[in-house]
Amino acid sequence: MSYFWTLLIYGVLVGALYGLVAIAFALIYKVSRVINFAQGEMMMLVAYIAYSIALVTDGNLYIQIATIIAASVVIGAIIERVIVRPMLGRSTFSIVMLTIALAVFVRAFVGLFWDTDSHRYPIAVGGEMVSIFGVTFLVSQLVLLAIFFATCIGLWAFLKYTIAGIAMRATASDPAVTMLMGISVKRLYSIAWVISAVISGMAGVLYANIYHVGPSIGSIGTRAFPAAILGGLDSVLGAGIGGIIIGVVENLAGGYIGSGYKEIAGFVVVLIVLMFRPYGLFGERQIERV
Amino acid sequence: MLKSGPSSGELGGSAPVAAARAGLEVANAQIFYDSHVEAVRDISFAVPPGQIVCLLGSNGAGKSTTLKAISGILFPEKGMLVSGSITYDGRRIDRVEADEVVRGGVVLVPEGRRLFINLTVEENLLVGGISRSAADRRAQLERVYDQFPELPEHRHRISGYLSGGQQQMVAIGRALMSNPTLLMLDEPSLGLAPKIVDSIFEAIVQLRSNDMSVLLVEQNAHLALSVADFGYVMERGRIVFDGSANDLMESPEIQEFYLGMNASKQRKSLRHVKHYKRRKRWLS
Ligand SMILES: Nc1ncnc2c1ncn2[C@@H]1O[C@H](COP(=O)(O)OP(=O)(O)O)[C@@H](O)[C@H]1O
Ligand SMILES: [Mg+2]
C-alpha cells in the first residue's frame, strides 16, 4: 500500500475517534447551545473507571461494555443534574464557564484518585492484528470504526424518527416554544447529556484500548472540538464527518510536512473553512421567518 | 350599559355539580417583568367551557403577558405572577411547569406563530403531540389533517417555507395535537391577508365545541367579536370593559375606539383610557 493511502487510512481511524467526541459536543450544543468543555475529561473519567474494572475482571469484554455504559450514564446524568439544571435560564456563557471548571476538577480528581502515568489497557480482546489490503490494523481499531459508523447512523435515525429526537431538533430551533408544546426541556437536556456521555465514554475506552490509559485522553476533547466546529456545531452528523476530515488532514500533514505540523494542520483547515462557511460545513443556517 | 363579567356558572348554564369542568379562571392577577415592570395590574376574567372568549386591547395592553402567565412560560423573560391566581377546572395552574399546563388541557398558539422553521410540517405537528402516547399522536395527527385539508400535501415540506396562512394552520394544528380543552390564540390574524384570516377564523369557530373553549387575543376587535361569545377589553394592564360580544359590539365606546378604528383613533383610545377606567372598573 502506498505511503499516501496508509496515511489516509490511519487518519480515518484517528478521525473516527475525534468524530465520536465531536458528535458528543454537537449533541449537547444542539439542544442547549452549551459547549461542554469537560467532554474530554468526561471521556477520560469513564476510561479510568473502565480500566480499574478491567484490572479486577481480567478484561472481560461484557463486563467492560456494561461498565462503560453504566459509568457514562451516571456521569452524564449527575453532571447534567448538578451543574447544568440549576443553571437553566441563566446565560449559556455561565454554564460553559462551569464546564471549564468541571474539566479542571475532573483532571485533578483523576490525578489524585489514580495517577498521572500512562498504563497499558488490560483488556483481553482487541489486541490482535489483522491485515487488510496490506495495511495492518488492531482489531480494536476496526471496532472503533464500526462503532463510529453505528453511532452516526443510530443518532441520525434517532433525531429523524423518534419523538425525543424530533423534540431535540425543535428545541434547537426555538427552545421557548418547545416548552409550550408540553416538552420538558429538562428531560431533553438530560437525555442529550447522557447520550453524549455514553458516546464520549466509548471513545475514551477505545482510545485507551488502542493506545494507553493516561491523562492525555482528556486532550482528545481539545483536538475534537475543532472537528465539531468544522462540521457545524449544531449538526451531529457533520461533527462526525468533521472528525474524519481533521484526522486525515492531521495525519497527512504529519506525514508529508513533519510531525510538528500535525496539531496545527487541523486548526488551519477549520480557519479556512470558516472563512467561507461560518456555520461550518453542515451547520444549519436559520431560515428567515416568513 | 355594559353587563358585568360572567361567573363561569352563569354563562356555562350547566349545573354547578359538574365541578370538574369549571374552565379557566384568572383572579386578581398581577404580573411583573424583571421585578419592576408592572405589565398586568389586577385582572380577573373567566373562560367557561365551550365558549369563545376574546381579550381585546391595543398594543402593550398586557394581553400576551396574560396568555404567557396562563401557559407558565413567563420565567424565561423574567416575568412573574406576583399576586392573584390562575385555575383551570378548579386546579391551580399558576405554580406548575409549562409542560404540566399542556397536559392539563391548556395550550397556547403564540404570537407570530413561532413554528420550528427547520422542521417539516409533520414534525412540527408531532412535537405538538409529545405529551401523548405514540398511538394517540398518530390518531390526532389524522384529525388535524382532517381539520386543515390543505396541510397533508405539505406534510414533508420544511415549515419555514410555507405561506403565512399555512404556517398559522400548522401553528394551530400543532397546538391541537395535545388535544386541548382550552385553546389560546395570540393574534392569529397578525400579518395575514383578509381572505386567509377569514378561513383561519372559520376554522376557529369550527373548533369550539362542548369539549373545547377558545381564548382569543386580538387587536382586530371587529373580527374577534364576530366569533366570540364574551369579550374583555384590556388597556395598560387592566380590564376596562367586558360584556357579551353583542353588547360590546353595540357599545358606543367600543364602536368609537375599537371597531373600525384607524391609527389616529387608536392613539385617542389610549389617551382616553383613564377616563374609561374611572367610568368602569373591573373589580376595584
Ligand atoms: N419580556 C418583557 N420584559 C419587560 N417588559 C415586557 C416584556 N414583555 C412585555 N413587556 C411589557 O409589558 C407590557 C405588556 O406587553 P404585552 O403583554 O406584550 O402586550 P400586548 O400583547 O397586549 O400587546 C408592555 O408594556 C410591554 O412593554
Ligand atoms: Mg401581544
Coordinates of N, CA, C and O in Angstrom, one line a residue, chain A residues 88-89 159-161 163-164 166-167 169-188 284-290, chain B residues 71-73 75-76 97-99 102-103 107-108 110 113-119 123-124 126-128 130-131 137 158 160-164 167 174:
Chain A
L88 N -30.3 26.5 34.5 CA -31.3 26.7 33.4 C -31.8 28.1 33.5 O -32.2 28.6 34.6
G89 N -31.9 28.8 32.4 CA -32.5 30.1 32.4 C -31.4 31.2 32.6 O -31.6 32.3 32.3
L159 N -32.6 11.2 15.7 CA -33.0 12.5 15.5 C -34.2 12.7 14.5 O -35.0 13.6 14.5
K160 N -34.2 11.8 13.5 CA -35.2 11.9 12.5 C -36.5 11.2 12.8 O -37.5 11.7 12.4
Y161 N -36.4 10.1 13.5 CA -37.6 9.2 13.6 C -38.2 9.1 15.0 O -39.4 8.8 15.1
I163 N -39.7 10.6 18.6 CA -40.3 11.8 19.0 C -39.3 12.6 19.9 O -39.2 13.8 19.8
A164 N -38.5 11.9 20.7 CA -37.5 12.6 21.5 C -36.5 13.3 20.6 O -36.1 14.4 20.9
I166 N -36.9 14.3 17.5 CA -37.6 15.4 16.8 C -37.7 16.6 17.8 O -37.5 17.8 17.4
A167 N -38.0 16.3 19.0 CA -38.2 17.3 20.0 C -36.8 18.0 20.2 O -36.8 19.2 20.5
R169 N -34.5 18.5 18.0 CA -34.3 19.4 16.9 C -35.2 20.6 17.0 O -34.8 21.7 16.7
A170 N -36.4 20.4 17.5 CA -37.3 21.5 17.8 C -36.7 22.5 18.8 O -36.8 23.7 18.6
T171 N -36.2 21.9 19.9 CA -35.6 22.7 20.9 C -34.5 23.6 20.4 O -34.3 24.7 20.7
A172 N -33.7 22.9 19.5 CA -32.6 23.7 18.9 C -33.1 24.8 18.1 O -32.5 25.9 18.0
S173 N -34.3 24.7 17.5 CA -34.8 25.7 16.6 C -35.5 26.8 17.4 O -35.4 28.0 17.1
D174 N -36.2 26.5 18.5 CA -36.9 27.5 19.3 C -37.2 27.0 20.7 O -38.3 26.4 20.9
P175 N -36.3 27.1 21.6 CA -36.4 26.5 22.9 C -37.7 27.0 23.7 O -38.3 26.3 24.4
A176 N -38.0 28.3 23.5 CA -39.1 28.8 24.3 C -40.4 28.2 23.9 O -41.3 27.9 24.7
V177 N -40.5 27.9 22.6 CA -41.8 27.3 22.1 C -41.9 25.8 22.5 O -43.0 25.3 22.7
T178 N -40.8 25.1 22.5 CA -40.9 23.7 22.9 C -41.5 23.5 24.2 O -42.3 22.6 24.5
M179 N -41.3 24.5 25.1 CA -42.0 24.4 26.4 C -43.5 24.5 26.3 O -44.2 23.8 27.0
L180 N -43.9 25.3 25.3 CA -45.4 25.4 25.1 C -46.0 24.2 24.6 O -47.2 24.0 24.7
M181 N -45.2 23.3 24.0 CA -45.7 22.1 23.4 C -45.9 21.0 24.5 O -46.2 19.9 24.2
G182 N -45.5 21.3 25.7 CA -45.5 20.3 26.8 C -44.3 19.5 26.8 O -44.3 18.4 27.4
I183 N -43.2 20.0 26.2 CA -41.9 19.3 26.3 C -41.2 19.7 27.6 O -41.1 20.9 27.8
S184 N -40.8 18.7 28.3 CA -39.9 19.1 29.5 C -38.5 19.3 28.9 O -37.8 18.3 28.6
V185 N -38.1 20.5 28.9 CA -36.8 20.9 28.4 C -35.7 20.2 29.2 O -34.7 19.7 28.8
K186 N -36.0 20.1 30.5 CA -35.0 19.5 31.4 C -34.8 18.0 31.0 O -33.6 17.6 31.1
R187 N -35.9 17.4 30.7 CA -35.7 16.0 30.3 C -34.9 15.8 29.0 O -34.0 15.0 28.9
L188 N -35.1 16.7 28.1 CA -34.4 16.7 26.8 C -32.9 16.9 27.1 O -32.0 16.3 26.5
E284 N -26.6 24.3 10.4 CA -27.9 24.8 9.8 C -27.9 26.3 9.9 O -27.7 26.9 10.9
R285 N -28.2 26.8 8.7 CA -28.4 28.3 8.6 C -29.9 28.5 8.9 O -30.7 27.8 8.4
Q286 N -30.2 29.4 9.8 CA -31.6 29.7 10.1 C -32.3 30.2 8.8 O -31.8 31.1 8.1
I287 N -33.5 29.6 8.6 CA -34.4 30.1 7.5 C -35.0 31.4 8.0 O -35.4 31.5 9.2
E288 N -35.0 32.4 7.2 CA -35.7 33.6 7.6 C -37.2 33.4 7.8 O -37.8 32.7 7.1
R289 N -37.7 34.0 8.9 CA -39.2 33.8 9.2 C -40.0 34.5 8.1 O -39.6 35.6 7.7
V290 N -41.1 33.9 7.7 CA -41.9 34.5 6.7 C -42.7 35.6 7.3 O -43.2 35.4 8.4
Chain B
S71 N -49.9 30.0 30.5 CA -49.1 28.9 29.9 C -47.9 28.5 30.8 O -47.3 27.5 30.5
G72 N -47.6 29.4 31.7 CA -46.4 29.1 32.5 C -45.1 29.3 31.8 O -44.1 28.6 32.1
I73 N -45.1 30.3 30.9 CA -43.8 30.5 30.2 C -43.3 31.9 30.4 O -42.6 32.5 29.5
F75 N -41.2 32.8 32.9 CA -39.9 32.9 33.6 C -38.7 33.1 32.7 O -37.8 33.8 33.1
P76 N -38.7 32.5 31.4 CA -37.6 32.9 30.6 C -37.4 34.3 30.3 O -36.3 34.8 30.0
E97 N -45.3 23.7 36.1 CA -44.4 23.9 34.9 C -45.3 23.9 33.6 O -46.3 23.3 33.6
A98 N -44.7 24.5 32.6 CA -45.4 24.6 31.3 C -45.9 23.3 30.8 O -47.0 23.2 30.3
D99 N -45.1 22.3 30.9 CA -45.5 21.0 30.3 C -46.7 20.4 31.0 O -47.5 19.7 30.5
V102 N -49.9 22.1 29.7 CA -50.3 21.5 28.5 C -51.0 20.1 28.7 O -52.1 19.9 28.2
R103 N -50.4 19.3 29.6 CA -51.0 18.0 29.9 C -52.4 18.2 30.6 O -53.3 17.4 30.5
V107 N -53.5 25.0 26.0 CA -52.4 25.2 25.1 C -52.4 26.5 24.4 O -53.5 27.1 24.2
L108 N -51.3 27.1 24.1 CA -51.2 28.4 23.5 C -50.6 28.4 22.1 O -49.6 27.7 21.9
P110 N -48.7 30.7 20.0 CA -48.1 32.0 20.4 C -48.2 33.1 19.2 O -48.4 32.7 18.1
R113 N -46.8 33.0 15.4 CA -46.8 31.5 15.0 C -45.7 30.7 15.6 O -45.9 29.6 16.1
R114 N -44.5 31.2 15.5 CA -43.3 30.5 16.0 C -43.2 29.1 15.7 O -43.1 28.2 16.6
L115 N -43.3 28.7 14.5 CA -43.1 27.3 14.1 C -41.6 27.0 14.3 O -40.7 27.8 14.4
F116 N -41.4 25.6 14.4 CA -40.0 25.2 14.3 C -39.6 25.2 12.8 O -39.9 24.2 12.1
I117 N -39.0 26.3 12.4 CA -39.0 26.5 11.0 C -38.0 25.6 10.2 O -38.1 25.5 9.0
N118 N -37.1 24.9 10.9 CA -36.2 24.0 10.2 C -36.8 22.6 10.1 O -36.3 21.7 9.5
L119 N -38.0 22.4 10.8 CA -38.6 21.1 10.8 C -39.7 21.0 9.8 O -40.3 22.1 9.4
E123 N -43.4 17.1 11.3 CA -42.5 17.1 12.5 C -43.0 18.1 13.5 O -43.1 17.9 14.7
N124 N -43.4 19.3 13.0 CA -44.0 20.3 13.9 C -45.2 19.8 14.6 O -45.3 19.9 15.8
L126 N -46.0 16.6 15.1 CA -45.7 15.5 16.1 C -45.2 16.1 17.4 O -45.5 15.6 18.5
V127 N -44.3 17.1 17.3 CA -43.8 17.7 18.5 C -45.0 18.3 19.4 O -45.0 18.1 20.6
G128 N -46.0 18.8 18.7 CA -47.1 19.3 19.5 C -47.8 18.2 20.2 O -48.5 18.5 21.3
I130 N -46.4 15.8 21.8 CA -45.4 15.0 22.6 C -45.9 14.5 23.9 O -45.4 13.5 24.4
S131 N -46.8 15.2 24.5 CA -47.3 14.8 25.8 C -48.2 13.6 25.7 O -48.7 13.1 26.7
R137 N -51.0 10.0 19.3 CA -50.4 11.1 18.5 C -50.7 10.9 17.0 O -51.1 11.8 16.3
I158 N -40.4 21.7 4.6 CA -39.9 22.4 5.7 C -40.9 23.6 6.0 O -41.2 24.4 5.1
G160 N -40.7 26.4 7.4 CA -40.3 27.8 7.3 C -40.6 28.3 5.9 O -40.6 29.5 5.6
Y161 N -40.8 27.4 4.9 CA -41.0 27.8 3.5 C -42.5 27.9 3.2 O -42.8 28.3 2.0
L162 N -43.4 27.7 4.1 CA -44.8 27.8 3.8 C -45.3 29.2 3.8 O -44.6 30.1 4.3
S163 N -46.5 29.5 3.3 CA -47.0 30.8 3.3 C -47.5 31.1 4.7 O -47.6 30.2 5.6
G164 N -47.7 32.4 5.0 CA -48.1 32.8 6.3 C -49.4 32.1 6.8 O -49.5 31.7 8.0
Q167 N -48.7 28.6 7.6 CA -47.9 28.5 8.8 C -48.9 28.7 10.0 O -48.7 28.0 11.1
R174 N -50.6 22.3 15.5 CA -49.6 21.8 16.4 C -50.1 21.9 17.8 O -49.9 21.0 18.6

